[in-house]
Amino acid sequence: MVKLEDIQRLCLTRGIIYPTAEIYGGLSGTFDYGPVGVLIKRKFIEYWRDFFVKSMDCIVEVDGATILPEKVLIASGHVESFVDPITQCEKCKSIYRADNFIEERTGKFVEGKSTKELTEIIVQEKLSCPNCKGKLSEVKMFNLMFKTFAGPTGEQIAYLRPESAQNIFTSFERVFRSSRAKLPFGIAQHGHAFRNEISARQFVIRSREFNQIEIEMFFDPENDDFEEFQSIANKEIILVTREAQLKKTDAVRIKIKDAVNKKIIPNKWMGFFLAKEFEFFKSLGIPESALRFRHMLPEETPHYSGGNFDLEIKFDFGWKETVGNAYRTDHDLKNHSKFSGEDLAVSLPDGRKILPHVVEPSFGLERILYAILLYNFVEDKERGWNWLRLPPKIAPYIAGVYPLVNKDGINEKAKEIFKTLKKNFDVLFDDAGSIGKRYARADEIGIPFGITIDYQTLEDDTVTIRDRDSTKQERIKISEIESFIKNKLIL
Ligand code: GAP
């Protein structure tokens, strides 16, 4: 299988994603998107919007600030509970995340254990610093939020948001009213989130600044029916049930309606999003065998939750949560009502006044992009270079435009075609090196089509179009290029 190093090398050499402030040695866990990366990221977000937002009439979008006042995060519980346990080597001062460290070294499952229990395990198991064999300290809790101060006096404490979700809850009332909304009603948002991870690692998989794409779907818990459910009711997903985890048996393939009827999935909205996610990831080239939902065990689930289902993807290093799906009940609105003093309840047509319940799918963009690169990376000995089989909709450029030679007016004709296409599409102009090298460079970043302008173009206004996947070429008229591209932009 393709490895993290292959993807990392591709990202660095082709300007997709690279460390922030690299010339100064970088800042661990932070990355910049380069010219190719930014296009893939943007197109991915657009595709996500098409799939999850524009296909629904009841979901709107917001774009909230990334810096939040302390009160918000006290109400949400992050100031008190957004913590990870750490232990420090008393000799070399290296710091480890205690639960991961113990699990990696002993194979014991320690999720939910207290700092005292974790310290005891370190002592009992005689665990020492892997760096210098030094003694490890007592386990303490470390808050993962980046704290800062607004204004010159330093009195107003603020935090960089650890999840994009909180802006949605704090602006719920305004958005609900200004949209003249009725339940069910969804608010979607994409943007940056910040976590001071103890050990940022595995390239972008655990970063300190990353992008989340979230929907908070607000609904009446006494009536979770909605029209669109029928479109996915018979769809199947792969689910690792709680029972399967306890008995160490295989994941099951289950119809959404059956999982909802048996109350394995707590409501129709959760079922809807799980089904949509399964389809979404498959359409991006990630095979079913690398996708599963895991019903989180009670000890991994927050006390207020009505059930959490992680979409896990099989990466080269193992399964990893990539989308968190949580039934947050009315926990957030209840707390924000209490702490802000604002009544966030909504009135229903039947006269009831309720705090809506919430199902939240929360996508981590960097993990998804990594998975897309991993599963679309083609090692091709025959072709002589590796290439990306990116679906056209999320390819950075839909086509490359290549003059066969730089003389006899061919370059000028190619520029003219390029400029026209550029008005409507992301296209790349490349006139450097042999045509074979240009195809190779384009394939490596997943450009689906290559348009070559040659001597015949000057005679009859036709070009060749090379298909990245088959490498086959066909000749079409210049006037047909745009409609050719438009047809291919459907995934
Ligand atoms: N609002 C819910 C929430 O934030 P989460 O499970 O903590 O839930 C959602 O995060 C997603 O964000 C994860 O499934 C993952 O893809 C991504 N994510 C979380 N921490 C991350 C990190 N340090 N680096 C990159 N992605 C991260």
XYZ file of C-alpha atoms and ligand atoms in Angstrom, residues 29 78 82 162-166 169 193-197 200-201 203-214 216 308 310-311 320-326 328 360-368, ligand 1:
76
model
C 1.353 20.640 13.719
C -14.308 23.054 27.066
C -11.293 19.663 26.933
C -11.367 24.122 19.437
C -14.299 23.162 17.182
C -16.268 25.197 14.702
C -19.572 24.052 16.241
C -19.813 26.577 19.082
C -24.954 27.298 18.907
C -10.246 24.899 14.510
C -7.300 24.882 16.888
C -6.084 22.296 19.379
C -2.779 22.387 21.168
C -2.244 18.649 20.634
C 1.167 16.605 16.695
C 2.057 13.781 14.339
C 1.686 14.688 8.877
C -1.711 16.480 8.812
C -3.585 13.729 10.636
C -3.061 15.292 14.046
C -2.474 19.004 13.529
C -2.721 21.966 15.868
C -4.618 24.068 13.353
C -6.958 22.250 11.001
C -10.209 22.658 9.080
C -13.549 21.318 10.189
C -16.731 21.102 8.161
C -19.749 20.674 10.403
C -25.684 21.067 13.385
C -21.713 8.795 18.784
C -17.245 7.707 14.156
C -16.689 7.255 10.479
C -8.711 6.464 12.204
C -11.711 8.627 13.005
C -12.280 11.010 10.103
C -15.860 12.189 10.710
C -17.358 12.367 14.190
C -21.154 11.947 14.243
C -22.728 12.888 17.559
C -25.674 16.005 21.126
C -23.861 16.740 14.353
C -21.695 15.328 11.575
C -18.219 16.828 11.998
C -15.760 16.310 9.137
C -12.008 16.810 9.507
C -10.853 18.197 6.172
C -7.145 17.331 6.458
C -7.797 13.673 7.282
C -10.189 13.471 4.358
N -17.675 19.394 16.966
C -17.310 18.023 17.150
C -15.898 17.764 17.070
O -15.084 18.667 17.049
P -14.149 15.826 16.961
O -14.368 14.351 16.846
O -13.295 16.321 18.075
O -15.591 16.446 17.001
C -14.174 16.153 14.380
O -13.538 16.368 15.606
C -13.159 15.817 13.299
O -12.128 16.802 13.254
C -12.415 14.491 13.533
O -13.164 13.385 13.087
C -11.154 14.705 12.729
O -11.344 14.392 11.379
C -10.906 16.197 12.851
N -9.848 16.469 13.854
C -9.984 16.507 15.189
N -8.798 16.797 15.770
C -7.904 16.944 14.752
C -6.516 17.269 14.687
N -5.816 17.530 15.783
N -5.920 17.346 13.472
C -6.627 17.122 12.332
N -7.943 16.813 12.336
C -8.574 16.736 13.516
